[in-house]
Short mmCIF file of C-alpha atoms in Angstrom, two decimals:
data_model
loop_
_atom_site.label_atom_id
_atom_site.label_comp_id
_atom_site.label_asym_id
_atom_site.label_seq_id
_atom_site.Cartn_x
_atom_site.Cartn_y
_atom_site.Cartn_z
CA UNK Q 1 19.82 6.20 21.61
CA UNK Q 2 20.88 5.34 18.07
CA UNK Q 3 18.59 5.97 15.16
CA UNK Q 4 18.46 6.22 11.41
CA UNK Q 5 17.04 9.44 10.01
CA UNK Q 6 15.36 9.65 6.63
CA UNK Q 7 14.36 13.15 5.58
CA UNK Q 8 11.50 13.85 3.19
CA UNK Q 9 10.73 17.49 2.43
CA UNK Q 10 11.97 18.52 5.88
CA UNK Q 11 10.01 15.72 7.63
CA UNK Q 12 12.11 13.19 9.54
CA UNK Q 13 11.40 9.49 9.86
CA UNK Q 14 13.34 7.85 12.70
CA UNK Q 15 14.27 4.18 12.95
CA UNK Q 16 14.56 3.68 16.69
CA UNK Q 17 17.00 1.50 18.55
CA UNK Q 18 15.80 -1.39 20.72
CA UNK Q 19 16.02 0.70 23.88
CA UNK Q 20 13.14 2.83 22.58
CA UNK Q 21 11.28 0.20 20.57
CA UNK Q 22 11.23 -2.39 23.30
CA UNK Q 23 11.28 -5.28 20.85
CA UNK Q 24 13.10 -7.36 18.25
CA UNK Q 25 16.66 -7.53 16.81
CA UNK Q 26 19.76 -5.43 17.40
CA UNK Q 27 20.71 -2.23 15.63
CA UNK Q 28 24.50 -2.11 15.58
CA UNK Q 29 25.02 1.08 13.57
CA UNK Q 30 25.86 4.18 15.58
CA UNK Q 31 26.16 6.87 12.92
CA UNK Q 32 23.17 8.87 11.74
CA UNK Q 33 22.45 8.11 8.08
CA UNK Q 34 20.51 10.51 5.85
CA UNK Q 35 18.61 9.43 2.79
CA UNK Q 36 17.34 12.48 0.90
CA UNK Q 37 13.94 12.03 -0.62
CA UNK Q 38 13.43 14.17 -3.70
CA UNK Q 39 10.31 15.81 -5.09
CA UNK Q 40 7.85 18.30 -3.63
CA UNK Q 41 4.73 16.37 -4.58
CA UNK Q 42 5.48 12.63 -4.33
CA UNK Q 43 4.22 10.81 -7.44
CA UNK Q 44 4.09 7.51 -5.58
CA UNK Q 45 2.64 6.23 -2.31
CA UNK Q 46 3.80 3.26 -0.24
CA UNK Q 47 0.71 1.21 0.60
CA UNK Q 48 1.12 -1.19 3.53
CA UNK Q 49 -1.25 -4.12 4.08
CA UNK Q 50 -2.37 -4.63 6.81
CA UNK Q 51 -2.48 -0.83 7.06
CA UNK Q 52 -0.47 -0.23 10.24
CA UNK Q 53 3.16 0.30 11.26
CA UNK Q 54 3.40 -2.65 13.68
CA UNK Q 55 2.86 -6.26 12.59
CA UNK Q 56 2.81 -9.70 14.12
CA UNK Q 57 5.43 -12.33 13.38
CA UNK Q 58 4.57 -15.35 11.18
CA UNK Q 59 2.01 -13.47 9.05
CA UNK Q 60 1.94 -12.02 5.53
CA UNK Q 61 2.95 -8.40 4.94
CA UNK Q 62 2.53 -6.53 1.66
CA UNK Q 63 4.15 -3.22 0.67
CA UNK Q 64 3.19 -1.73 -2.67
CA UNK Q 65 4.27 1.41 -4.56
CA UNK Q 66 1.21 3.00 -6.15
CA UNK Q 67 2.24 5.43 -8.88
CA UNK Q 68 -0.07 8.35 -9.69
CA UNK Q 69 1.51 8.86 -13.13
CA UNK Q 70 1.09 5.18 -14.08
CA UNK Q 71 4.79 4.87 -14.92
CA UNK Q 72 6.74 1.73 -14.06
CA UNK Q 73 10.06 1.06 -12.40
CA UNK Q 74 9.25 1.69 -8.72
CA UNK Q 75 10.47 -0.89 -6.23
CA UNK Q 76 10.39 -1.30 -2.46
CA UNK Q 77 13.69 -0.91 -0.63
CA UNK Q 78 14.72 -1.15 3.00
CA UNK Q 79 17.38 0.27 5.29
CA UNK Q 80 18.80 -2.60 7.38
CA UNK Q 81 19.98 -2.60 10.97
CA UNK Q 82 23.57 -3.03 9.77
CA UNK Q 83 23.42 0.12 7.66
CA UNK Q 84 22.92 -1.52 4.26
CA UNK Q 85 20.30 -0.80 1.61
CA UNK Q 86 18.33 -3.83 0.46
CA UNK Q 87 15.81 -4.64 -2.22
CA UNK Q 88 12.71 -6.58 -1.24
CA UNK Q 89 13.94 -9.64 -3.13
CA UNK Q 90 17.07 -9.64 -0.95
CA UNK Q 91 15.03 -10.00 2.24
CA UNK Q 92 14.60 -13.39 3.82
CA UNK Q 93 11.10 -14.59 2.86
CA UNK Q 94 10.69 -11.49 0.67
CA UNK Q 95 9.65 -11.41 -2.99
CA UNK Q 96 9.09 -8.54 -5.43
CA UNK Q 97 6.39 -8.75 -8.10
CA UNK Q 98 6.20 -5.56 -10.14
CA UNK Q 99 6.05 -2.74 -7.60
CA UNK Q 100 4.73 -4.95 -4.78
CA UNK Q 101 6.88 -6.49 -2.07
CA UNK Q 102 5.46 -9.49 -0.21
CA UNK Q 103 7.00 -10.86 2.98
CA UNK Q 104 5.67 -14.23 4.10
CA UNK Q 105 6.05 -15.20 6.90
CA UNK Q 106 7.29 -12.18 8.83
CA UNK Q 107 9.85 -12.23 11.62
CA UNK Q 108 11.55 -9.66 13.84
CA UNK Q 109 14.41 -9.24 11.34
CA UNK Q 110 11.97 -7.58 8.91
CA UNK Q 111 11.79 -4.52 11.19
CA UNK Q 112 13.17 -1.45 9.43
CA UNK Q 113 12.51 1.60 7.27
CA UNK Q 114 10.88 0.86 3.90
CA UNK Q 115 10.29 3.23 0.99
CA UNK Q 116 9.62 3.39 -2.74
CA UNK Q 117 12.55 4.01 -5.07
CA UNK Q 118 12.51 4.71 -8.80
CA UNK Q 119 14.96 3.47 -11.42
CA UNK Q 120 16.57 6.93 -11.40
CA UNK Q 121 17.10 6.75 -7.63
CA UNK Q 122 14.25 8.96 -6.40
CA UNK Q 123 13.01 7.94 -2.95
CA UNK Q 124 9.52 8.55 -1.58
CA UNK Q 125 7.33 7.75 1.43
CA UNK Q 126 9.67 6.17 3.99
CA UNK Q 127 7.73 4.16 6.58
CA UNK Q 128 8.88 2.59 9.85
CA UNK Q 129 7.79 -1.05 10.03
CA UNK Q 130 8.07 -3.01 13.29
CA UNK Q 131 7.52 -6.78 13.47
CA UNK Q 132 6.81 -8.09 16.98
CA UNK Q 133 5.75 -11.43 18.43
CA UNK Q 134 3.58 -10.12 21.25
CA UNK Q 135 1.29 -7.13 21.74
CA UNK Q 136 1.28 -4.52 18.97
CA UNK Q 137 -0.14 -1.02 18.60
CA UNK Q 138 -2.45 -0.36 15.65
CA UNK Q 139 -1.42 3.09 14.43
CA UNK Q 140 -1.52 4.88 11.04
CA UNK Q 141 1.19 4.28 8.46
CA UNK Q 142 1.44 7.87 7.21
CA UNK Q 143 1.28 11.25 9.00
CA UNK Q 144 -2.14 12.36 10.29
CA UNK Q 145 -3.48 15.74 9.16
CA UNK Q 146 -4.48 18.33 11.74
CA UNK Q 147 -8.22 18.21 12.40
CA UNK Q 148 -8.56 14.53 11.46
CA UNK Q 149 -9.85 11.75 13.72
CA UNK Q 150 -7.33 9.23 15.10
CA UNK Q 151 -8.03 5.83 16.65
CA UNK Q 152 -5.38 3.64 18.29
CA UNK Q 153 -5.89 0.02 19.31
CA UNK Q 154 -3.90 -2.55 21.24
CA UNK Q 155 -3.83 -5.92 19.43
CA UNK Q 156 -2.92 -9.45 20.45
CA UNK Q 157 -3.51 -12.27 17.98
CA UNK Q 158 -3.71 -15.13 20.48
CA UNK Q 159 -7.08 -14.04 21.87
CA UNK Q 160 -10.59 -14.51 20.47
CA UNK Q 161 -11.09 -10.74 20.32
CA UNK Q 162 -7.86 -9.15 18.97
CA UNK Q 163 -8.55 -5.79 20.68
CA UNK Q 164 -7.12 -5.79 24.20
CA UNK Q 165 -8.37 -3.68 27.09
CA UNK Q 166 -5.09 -1.93 27.77
CA UNK Q 167 -3.35 1.22 28.96
CA UNK Q 168 -2.18 3.74 26.35
CA UNK Q 169 0.98 5.84 26.66
CA UNK Q 170 2.35 8.92 24.91
CA UNK Q 171 6.05 9.68 25.29
CA UNK Q 172 6.15 7.25 28.22
CA UNK Q 173 3.28 8.88 30.17
CA UNK Q 174 -0.07 7.19 30.78
CA UNK Q 175 -2.83 9.05 28.93
CA UNK Q 176 -5.71 6.54 28.96
CA UNK Q 177 -6.18 3.34 30.92
CA UNK Q 178 -8.13 0.11 30.53
CA UNK Q 179 -9.85 0.76 27.22
CA UNK Q 180 -10.09 -1.23 23.98
CA UNK Q 181 -9.25 1.81 21.84
CA UNK Q 182 -8.05 5.36 22.25
CA UNK Q 183 -9.76 8.08 20.23
CA UNK Q 184 -8.56 11.57 19.42
CA UNK Q 185 -11.48 13.37 17.80
CA UNK Q 186 -9.56 16.38 16.49
CA UNK Q 187 -5.85 15.89 15.96
CA UNK Q 188 -3.49 18.81 16.59
CA UNK Q 189 0.28 19.23 16.41
CA UNK Q 190 0.47 18.67 20.18
CA UNK Q 191 -0.62 15.04 19.66
CA UNK Q 192 2.59 14.23 17.81
CA UNK Q 193 4.83 11.80 19.68
CA UNK Q 194 5.68 8.20 20.58
CA UNK Q 195 2.68 6.00 21.40
CA UNK Q 196 2.48 2.53 22.90
CA UNK Q 197 0.05 0.31 24.78
CA UNK Q 198 0.40 -2.15 27.65
CA UNK Q 199 -1.68 -5.06 28.89
CA UNK Q 200 -1.13 -6.24 32.49
CA UNK Q 201 -0.82 -9.89 31.42
CA UNK Q 202 0.12 -9.86 27.71
CA UNK Q 203 2.83 -7.23 27.97
CA UNK Q 204 3.63 -3.98 26.17
CA UNK Q 205 3.79 -3.05 22.51
CA UNK Q 206 6.78 -1.39 20.84
CA UNK Q 207 6.64 2.38 20.46
CA UNK Q 208 5.42 4.01 17.27
CA UNK Q 209 6.01 7.60 16.22
CA UNK Q 210 2.83 9.38 15.11
CA UNK Q 211 3.51 12.43 12.98
CA UNK Q 212 0.97 15.25 12.56
CA UNK Q 213 0.94 17.20 9.30
CA UNK Q 214 -0.14 20.82 9.43
CA UNK Q 215 -2.69 22.11 6.95
CA UNK Q 216 -0.68 23.90 4.27
CA UNK Q 217 -0.86 27.68 3.88
CA UNK Q 218 -1.72 27.20 0.21
CA UNK Q 219 -4.77 25.17 1.20
CA UNK Q 220 -5.85 27.80 3.71
CA UNK Q 221 -5.32 30.55 1.15
CA UNK Q 222 -7.34 28.63 -1.40
CA UNK Q 223 -10.17 28.16 1.08
CA UNK Q 224 -10.03 31.84 2.04
CA UNK Q 225 -10.06 32.96 -1.58
CA UNK Q 226 -12.96 30.63 -2.36
CA UNK Q 227 -14.95 31.98 0.57
CA UNK Q 228 -14.20 35.56 -0.49
CA UNK Q 229 -15.32 34.79 -4.05
CA UNK Q 230 -18.61 33.38 -2.81
CA UNK Q 231 -19.13 36.37 -0.52
CA UNK Q 232 -18.39 38.80 -3.37
CA UNK Q 233 -20.90 37.06 -5.63
CA UNK Q 234 -23.56 37.10 -2.93
CA UNK Q 235 -22.88 40.77 -2.18
CA UNK Q 236 -23.15 41.65 -5.86
CA UNK Q 237 -26.45 39.78 -6.20
CA UNK Q 238 -27.87 41.38 -3.07
CA UNK Q 239 -26.73 44.83 -4.21
CA UNK Q 240 -28.36 44.32 -7.61
CA UNK Q 241 -31.65 43.02 -6.20
CA UNK Q 242 -33.27 46.45 -5.57
CA UNK Q 243 -32.47 47.55 -9.13
CA UNK Q 244 -33.79 44.30 -10.55
CA UNK Q 245 -36.96 44.66 -8.49
CA UNK Q 246 -37.53 48.26 -9.69
CA UNK Q 247 -36.93 47.17 -13.29
CA UNK Q 248 -39.46 44.33 -13.00
CA UNK Q 249 -42.06 46.66 -11.45
CA UNK Q 250 -41.57 49.26 -14.22
CA UNK Q 251 -41.90 46.62 -16.94
CA UNK Q 252 -45.03 45.27 -15.28
CA UNK Q 253 -46.59 48.76 -15.09
CA UNK Q 254 -45.72 49.50 -18.72
CA UNK Q 255 -47.37 46.26 -19.78
CA UNK Q 256 -50.48 47.04 -17.73
CA UNK Q 257 -50.68 50.55 -19.24
CA UNK Q 258 -50.41 49.18 -22.79
CA UNK Q 259 -53.12 46.62 -22.10
CA UNK Q 260 -55.38 49.30 -20.63
CA UNK Q 261 -54.80 51.55 -23.66
CA UNK Q 262 -55.68 48.76 -26.09
CA UNK Q 263 -58.86 47.96 -24.15
CA UNK Q 264 -59.97 51.64 -24.28
CA UNK Q 265 -59.42 51.82 -28.04
CA UNK Q 266 -61.39 48.62 -28.52
CA UNK Q 267 -64.31 49.86 -26.46
CA UNK Q 268 -64.47 53.11 -28.48
#
């Protein structure tokens, strides 16, 4: 199986060959290519609309680089099946306006790995995009975080209701049959893999890789430290309560004694 590997902060994004995808075009390159994506905290996100990795042919597809620092110069680029790097404007039916790439109408040749690239050459958020004429799997564009909810659907545009009652597969094995959607209530690392769906009459979707992102140690440490801080504050308050109560009682008694003394003097 041939594939293109793009690495971002030790995460790999694989562009699969047709033997694994099950749809569209030919990938003639045989050597693994590596595109190193710089930066620990990506300042830009690739927003795909519709928000899924698989798309129908003959529709409109938008890919936009949203920059958190509000700087300009980001553009959408693609790795082609022949091993070349392309700008959005170089794609057939593709146009670039600012940091947004619009492809209209889509066809199978638009399948590939897309990402945001700055004027200085920084690359962020590579995403596998598959364009298919038949059944497609609705799956998330970016990695899912452990503990999140995940819903997968099987779509076919030539029916009144786009959601098909289909079988769902993970790594080639049937995991759920004859349902309109597959739900994973609490995602874990074990759910990572290749997913697809199949309808007995409409056919099967291409495969999509679903990546699961672990909760970072820094986040856990922050949560732990926050919990400890709250517990320390509560412990301090509870420990001080008896002393505060004694102080209030003593002040109250002193006030009562002073009032009683004034009343006695007045009566005399």
